[in-house]
Amino acid sequence: MPASHQDQPVFRALADPTRRAIIAMLSDGPRPIADIAAEFDMTRPAIAKHLAILKEGGVISVEAQGRERINRLNPQALKTAADWLNTFDRFWDDRLAALKSLVETS
Amino acid sequence: MPASHQDQPVFRALADPTRRAIIAMLSDGPRPIADIAAEFDMTRPAIAKHLAILKEGGVISVEAQGRERINRLNPQALKTAADWLNTFDRFWDDRLAALKSLVETS
DNA sequence: TTTATATGAAACCTTTTGGTGTTATGTCAA
DNA sequence: TTGACATAACACCAAAAGGTTTCATATAAA
């Protein structure tokens, strides 16, 4: 899987430590903004901006539920980035690479 | 493998499309700066800055050779980022996840 | 030794990023 | 219906990012 121009929003989303922490947090289940913001030493608008960038990257989807907006992780976007990185896994993991190609061609 | 503060320089290095292109380029073998810069519509100092950021992230190492400086890919740093992302692979690849745990415990 | 080449390094500029505070809006609950 | 709550939507700011041009320095080659 070659480097694609389309990957940019995902990698941008991953570039900030706060956003990676949000990703990890949402992997335990969806949450509203205020709930997320409570975990950080940062104002809610700042978190809202991070969520907007995560959404642009397709990393989360947002669903309105009454007056709350539920943020849900969309792992497929992470797979995009993982796929690109795993292109290089021949450099560090020959055993796994061999197995993977076996599985994928079966 | 949990999100680590230590990962930041690597993810920062990956955030720019030019730098990802350089990474892909160096995966075919080490190159001097001018050689890399020739492939981009950008001045050499700009490329030099990107290389500095890649080096900060541990993604490349630089070795002086006469008046040239050879830039060599260091895949281990990429593994750091890949490991973090692959933490989420249970969401998209159950078959591979199962196999992986099998391999890793053998 | 002179000249060309490969790079480093500094000064500068514009845009983006990551924050803040404030105000407006829609929804739930008393 | 009134008040509290969850969020959106500014306007604003400082610092970092991503470029540029210019100049200095070290090495190779003529």
Coordinates of N, CA, C and O in Angstrom, one line a residue, chain B:
Chain B
M1 N 0.5 -2.1 23.9 CA 1.4 -1.0 24.0 C 0.7 0.4 24.1 O 0.1 0.8 23.2
P2 N 0.7 1.0 25.3 CA -0.1 2.2 25.6 C 0.5 3.4 24.9 O 1.7 3.4 24.5
A3 N -0.3 4.5 24.7 CA 0.2 5.7 24.1 C 1.2 6.3 25.0 O 1.1 6.4 26.2
S4 N 2.4 6.7 24.5 CA 3.5 7.2 25.3 C 3.9 8.6 24.9 O 3.8 8.9 23.7
H5 N 4.3 9.3 25.8 CA 4.8 10.7 25.6 C 6.0 10.6 24.7 O 6.2 11.5 23.9
Q6 N 6.7 9.5 24.8 CA 7.9 9.3 24.0 C 7.7 9.2 22.5 O 8.6 9.4 21.7
D7 N 6.4 8.8 22.2 CA 6.1 8.6 20.8 C 6.0 9.9 20.0 O 6.1 9.9 18.8
Q8 N 5.9 11.0 20.7 CA 5.6 12.3 20.0 C 6.5 12.6 18.8 O 6.0 12.9 17.7
P9 N 7.8 12.5 19.0 CA 8.7 12.9 17.9 C 8.5 12.0 16.6 O 8.6 12.5 15.5
V10 N 8.1 10.8 16.8 CA 7.9 9.9 15.7 C 6.6 10.3 15.0 O 6.6 10.4 13.7
F11 N 5.5 10.5 15.7 CA 4.3 10.9 15.1 C 4.4 12.3 14.4 O 3.8 12.5 13.4
R12 N 5.2 13.1 15.0 CA 5.4 14.4 14.4 C 6.1 14.2 13.1 O 5.7 14.9 12.1
A13 N 7.1 13.4 13.1 CA 7.8 13.1 11.8 C 6.9 12.6 10.7 O 7.1 12.9 9.6
L14 N 5.9 11.8 11.1 CA 5.0 11.2 10.1 C 3.9 12.1 9.6 O 3.2 11.8 8.7
A15 N 3.8 13.3 10.3 CA 2.6 14.1 10.0 C 2.7 14.9 8.7 O 1.7 15.3 8.2
D16 N 3.9 15.0 8.1 CA 4.0 15.7 6.9 C 4.2 14.8 5.7 O 5.0 13.9 5.7
P17 N 3.4 15.1 4.6 CA 3.4 14.2 3.4 C 4.8 14.2 2.7 O 5.2 13.1 2.2
T18 N 5.5 15.3 2.7 CA 6.9 15.3 2.2 C 7.8 14.3 2.9 O 8.5 13.5 2.4
R19 N 7.6 14.3 4.3 CA 8.5 13.5 5.1 C 8.1 12.0 4.9 O 9.0 11.1 4.8
R20 N 6.8 11.7 4.7 CA 6.4 10.3 4.4 C 7.0 9.9 3.1 O 7.4 8.7 2.9
A21 N 7.0 10.8 2.1 CA 7.6 10.4 0.8 C 9.1 10.2 0.9 O 9.6 9.2 0.3
I22 N 9.7 10.9 1.8 CA 11.2 10.7 2.0 C 11.4 9.3 2.6 O 12.3 8.6 2.2
I23 N 10.5 9.0 3.6 CA 10.7 7.7 4.2 C 10.5 6.6 3.2 O 11.4 5.7 3.2
A24 N 9.5 6.7 2.4 CA 9.3 5.7 1.3 C 10.5 5.6 0.4 O 11.0 4.5 0.1
M25 N 11.1 6.7 0.1 CA 12.2 6.8 -0.8 C 13.4 6.1 -0.2 O 14.1 5.4 -0.8
L26 N 13.7 6.4 1.1 CA 14.8 5.8 1.8 C 14.7 4.4 2.1 O 15.6 3.7 2.5
S27 N 13.5 3.9 2.0 CA 13.3 2.4 2.2 C 13.9 1.6 1.1 O 14.1 0.4 1.2
D28 N 14.3 2.3 0.0 CA 15.0 1.6 -1.1 C 16.5 1.7 -1.0 O 17.2 1.2 -1.8
G29 N 16.9 2.4 0.1 CA 18.3 2.5 0.3 C 18.7 4.0 0.7 O 18.0 4.9 0.4
P30 N 19.9 4.1 1.3 CA 20.3 5.4 1.8 C 20.7 6.4 0.7 O 21.1 5.9 -0.4
R31 N 20.5 7.7 1.0 CA 20.8 8.7 0.0 C 21.3 10.0 0.6 O 21.0 10.3 1.7
P32 N 22.2 10.7 -0.1 CA 22.6 12.0 0.3 C 21.4 13.1 0.1 O 20.5 12.8 -0.7
I33 N 21.5 14.2 0.8 CA 20.5 15.2 0.8 C 20.1 15.7 -0.6 O 19.0 15.7 -1.0
A34 N 21.2 16.1 -1.4 CA 20.9 16.7 -2.7 C 20.1 15.7 -3.6 O 19.2 16.1 -4.3
D35 N 20.5 14.5 -3.5 CA 19.8 13.4 -4.2 C 18.3 13.4 -3.9 O 17.5 13.2 -4.8
I36 N 18.0 13.5 -2.6 CA 16.6 13.5 -2.2 C 15.9 14.8 -2.7 O 14.8 14.7 -3.2
A37 N 16.6 15.9 -2.5 CA 15.9 17.2 -2.8 C 15.6 17.2 -4.3 O 14.6 17.9 -4.7
A38 N 16.4 16.6 -5.1 CA 16.1 16.6 -6.6 C 14.8 16.0 -6.9 O 14.2 16.4 -8.0
E39 N 14.2 15.2 -6.1 CA 12.9 14.6 -6.4 C 11.7 15.4 -6.0 O 10.6 15.1 -6.3
F40 N 12.0 16.6 -5.3 CA 10.9 17.4 -4.9 C 10.9 18.8 -5.5 O 12.0 19.3 -5.8
D41 N 9.7 19.4 -5.5 CA 9.6 20.7 -6.0 C 9.8 21.7 -4.9 O 8.8 22.4 -4.5
M42 N 11.0 21.7 -4.3 CA 11.2 22.4 -3.1 C 12.7 22.6 -3.0 O 13.5 21.9 -3.5
T43 N 13.1 23.7 -2.3 CA 14.6 24.0 -2.2 C 15.3 23.0 -1.3 O 14.6 22.3 -0.4
R44 N 16.6 22.9 -1.4 CA 17.3 21.9 -0.6 C 17.3 22.2 0.9 O 17.1 21.3 1.7
P45 N 17.4 23.5 1.3 CA 17.2 23.8 2.8 C 15.9 23.3 3.3 O 15.8 22.9 4.5
A46 N 14.8 23.4 2.6 CA 13.5 22.9 3.0 C 13.6 21.4 3.3 O 13.2 20.9 4.4
I47 N 14.2 20.7 2.4 CA 14.4 19.2 2.6 C 15.3 18.9 3.8 O 15.0 18.0 4.6
A48 N 16.3 19.8 3.9 CA 17.2 19.6 5.1 C 16.5 19.7 6.4 O 16.7 19.0 7.3
K49 N 15.5 20.6 6.4 CA 14.7 20.8 7.6 C 13.9 19.5 7.9 O 13.8 19.1 9.0
H50 N 13.3 19.0 6.8 CA 12.5 17.8 7.0 C 13.4 16.7 7.5 O 12.9 15.9 8.4
L51 N 14.6 16.6 7.0 CA 15.5 15.5 7.4 C 15.8 15.7 8.9 O 15.9 14.7 9.6
A52 N 16.0 16.9 9.3 CA 16.3 17.2 10.7 C 15.2 16.7 11.6 O 15.4 16.1 12.7
I53 N 13.9 16.9 11.2 CA 12.8 16.4 12.0 C 12.7 14.9 11.9 O 12.4 14.3 13.0
L54 N 13.0 14.3 10.8 CA 13.0 12.8 10.7 C 14.1 12.3 11.7 O 13.8 11.3 12.3
K55 N 15.2 13.0 11.7 CA 16.3 12.5 12.6 C 15.9 12.6 14.1 O 16.1 11.7 14.9
E56 N 15.2 13.8 14.4 CA 14.7 14.0 15.8 C 13.8 12.8 16.2 O 13.8 12.4 17.3
G57 N 13.0 12.4 15.2 CA 12.1 11.3 15.5 C 12.7 9.9 15.5 O 12.1 8.9 15.7
G58 N 14.0 9.9 15.2 CA 14.8 8.7 15.1 C 14.5 7.9 13.9 O 14.9 6.7 13.8
V59 N 13.8 8.5 12.9 CA 13.3 7.7 11.8 C 14.5 7.6 10.8 O 14.5 6.6 10.0
I60 N 15.4 8.5 10.8 CA 16.6 8.3 10.0 C 17.9 8.5 10.8 O 17.8 9.1 11.9
S61 N 19.0 8.0 10.3 CA 20.3 8.3 10.9 C 21.2 8.9 9.8 O 21.0 8.6 8.7
V62 N 22.1 9.8 10.2 CA 22.9 10.5 9.2 C 24.4 10.1 9.4 O 24.8 10.1 10.6
E63 N 25.0 9.8 8.3 CA 26.4 9.4 8.4 C 27.2 10.3 7.4 O 26.9 10.3 6.2
A64 N 28.2 11.0 7.9 CA 29.0 11.8 7.1 C 29.9 10.9 6.2 O 30.5 10.0 6.8
Q65 N 30.0 11.3 4.9 CA 30.9 10.5 4.1 C 31.6 11.5 3.1 O 31.0 11.8 2.1
G66 N 32.8 11.9 3.4 CA 33.4 12.9 2.7 C 32.6 14.2 2.8 O 32.2 14.6 3.9
R67 N 32.3 14.8 1.7 CA 31.5 16.1 1.8 C 30.0 15.8 1.7 O 29.2 16.7 1.8
E68 N 29.7 14.5 1.6 CA 28.2 14.2 1.6 C 27.8 13.7 3.0 O 28.6 13.3 3.8
R69 N 26.5 13.8 3.2 CA 25.9 13.2 4.4 C 24.8 12.2 4.0 O 23.8 12.6 3.4
I70 N 25.1 11.0 4.3 CA 24.2 9.9 3.8 C 23.0 9.7 4.8 O 23.3 9.5 6.0
N71 N 21.8 9.8 4.3 CA 20.6 9.6 5.2 C 20.1 8.2 5.0 O 19.8 7.7 3.9
R72 N 20.0 7.5 6.2 CA 19.6 6.1 6.2 C 18.4 5.9 7.0 O 18.3 6.4 8.1
L73 N 17.5 5.1 6.5 CA 16.2 4.8 7.2 C 16.5 4.0 8.4 O 17.3 3.0 8.4
N74 N 15.9 4.3 9.5 CA 15.9 3.5 10.8 C 14.5 3.0 11.1 O 13.8 3.6 11.8
P75 N 14.2 1.8 10.6 CA 12.8 1.3 10.6 C 12.3 1.1 12.0 O 11.1 1.1 12.2
Q76 N 13.2 0.9 13.0 CA 12.8 0.7 14.4 C 11.8 1.8 14.9 O 10.9 1.5 15.6
A77 N 12.2 3.0 14.5 CA 11.3 4.1 14.9 C 9.9 4.0 14.3 O 8.9 4.3 15.0
L78 N 9.8 3.5 13.1 CA 8.5 3.3 12.5 C 7.7 2.3 13.2 O 6.5 2.4 13.3
K79 N 8.5 1.3 13.7 CA 7.8 0.2 14.4 C 7.1 0.8 15.7 O 6.0 0.3 16.1
T80 N 7.7 1.7 16.3 CA 7.1 2.4 17.5 C 5.7 2.9 17.2 O 4.8 2.6 17.9
A81 N 5.6 3.6 16.0 CA 4.3 4.1 15.7 C 3.3 3.0 15.2 O 2.2 3.0 15.6
A82 N 3.9 2.0 14.5 CA 3.1 0.9 14.0 C 2.5 0.1 15.2 O 1.4 -0.3 15.2
D83 N 3.4 -0.1 16.2 CA 2.9 -0.8 17.4 C 1.7 -0.1 18.1 O 0.8 -0.8 18.5
W84 N 1.8 1.2 18.2 CA 0.7 1.9 18.8 C -0.6 1.7 18.0 O -1.6 1.4 18.6
L85 N -0.5 1.9 16.7 CA -1.7 1.8 15.9 C -2.2 0.3 15.9 O -3.4 0.1 15.9
N86 N -1.3 -0.6 15.9 CA -1.7 -2.0 15.8 C -2.4 -2.5 17.1 O -3.0 -3.5 17.1
T87 N -2.3 -1.7 18.1 CA -3.0 -1.9 19.3 C -4.5 -2.0 19.1 O -5.3 -2.7 19.8
F88 N -5.0 -1.3 18.0 CA -6.4 -1.2 17.7 C -6.8 -2.2 16.7 O -8.0 -2.2 16.2
D89 N -5.9 -3.1 16.3 CA -6.2 -4.0 15.1 C -7.3 -5.0 15.5 O -7.9 -5.6 14.6
R90 N -7.6 -5.2 16.7 CA -8.8 -6.1 17.1 C -10.1 -5.5 16.5 O -11.0 -6.2 16.3
F91 N -10.1 -4.2 16.2 CA -11.3 -3.6 15.6 C -11.5 -3.9 14.1 O -12.6 -3.9 13.6
W92 N -10.4 -4.3 13.4 CA -10.5 -4.4 12.0 C -10.0 -5.8 11.5 O -10.2 -6.1 10.3
D93 N -9.3 -6.5 12.3 CA -8.7 -7.7 11.7 C -8.6 -8.8 12.8 O -7.5 -9.1 13.3
D94 N -9.7 -9.5 13.0 CA -9.7 -10.5 14.0 C -8.9 -11.7 13.7 O -8.2 -12.3 14.5
R95 N -8.9 -12.1 12.4 CA -8.1 -13.3 12.0 C -6.6 -13.0 12.3 O -5.9 -13.9 12.9
L96 N -6.1 -11.8 11.8 CA -4.7 -11.6 12.0 C -4.4 -11.4 13.5 O -3.3 -11.9 14.0
A97 N -5.2 -10.8 14.3 CA -5.0 -10.6 15.7 C -4.8 -12.0 16.4 O -3.9 -12.2 17.2
A98 N -5.7 -12.9 16.0 CA -5.6 -14.2 16.6 C -4.3 -14.9 16.3 O -3.6 -15.4 17.2
L99 N -3.9 -14.8 15.0 CA -2.7 -15.5 14.6 C -1.5 -14.8 15.3 O -0.5 -15.5 15.7
K100 N -1.5 -13.5 15.4 CA -0.4 -12.8 15.9 C -0.2 -13.2 17.4 O 1.0 -13.5 17.8
S101 N -1.2 -13.3 18.1 CA -1.0 -13.7 19.5 C -0.5 -15.1 19.6 O 0.3 -15.5 20.5
L102 N -0.9 -15.9 18.6 CA -0.4 -17.3 18.6 C 1.1 -17.3 18.3 O 1.9 -18.0 19.0
V103 N 1.5 -16.5 17.3 CA 3.0 -16.4 17.0 C 3.8 -15.9 18.2 O 4.8 -16.4 18.5
E104 N 3.3 -14.8 18.8 CA 4.0 -14.2 19.8 C 4.2 -15.0 21.1 O 5.1 -14.7 21.9
T105 N 3.3 -15.9 21.3 CA 3.4 -16.7 22.5 C 4.1 -18.0 22.3 O 4.2 -18.8 23.2
S106 N 4.5 -18.2 21.0 CA 5.1 -19.5 20.7 C 6.6 -19.5 21.0 O 7.2 -18.5 21.2

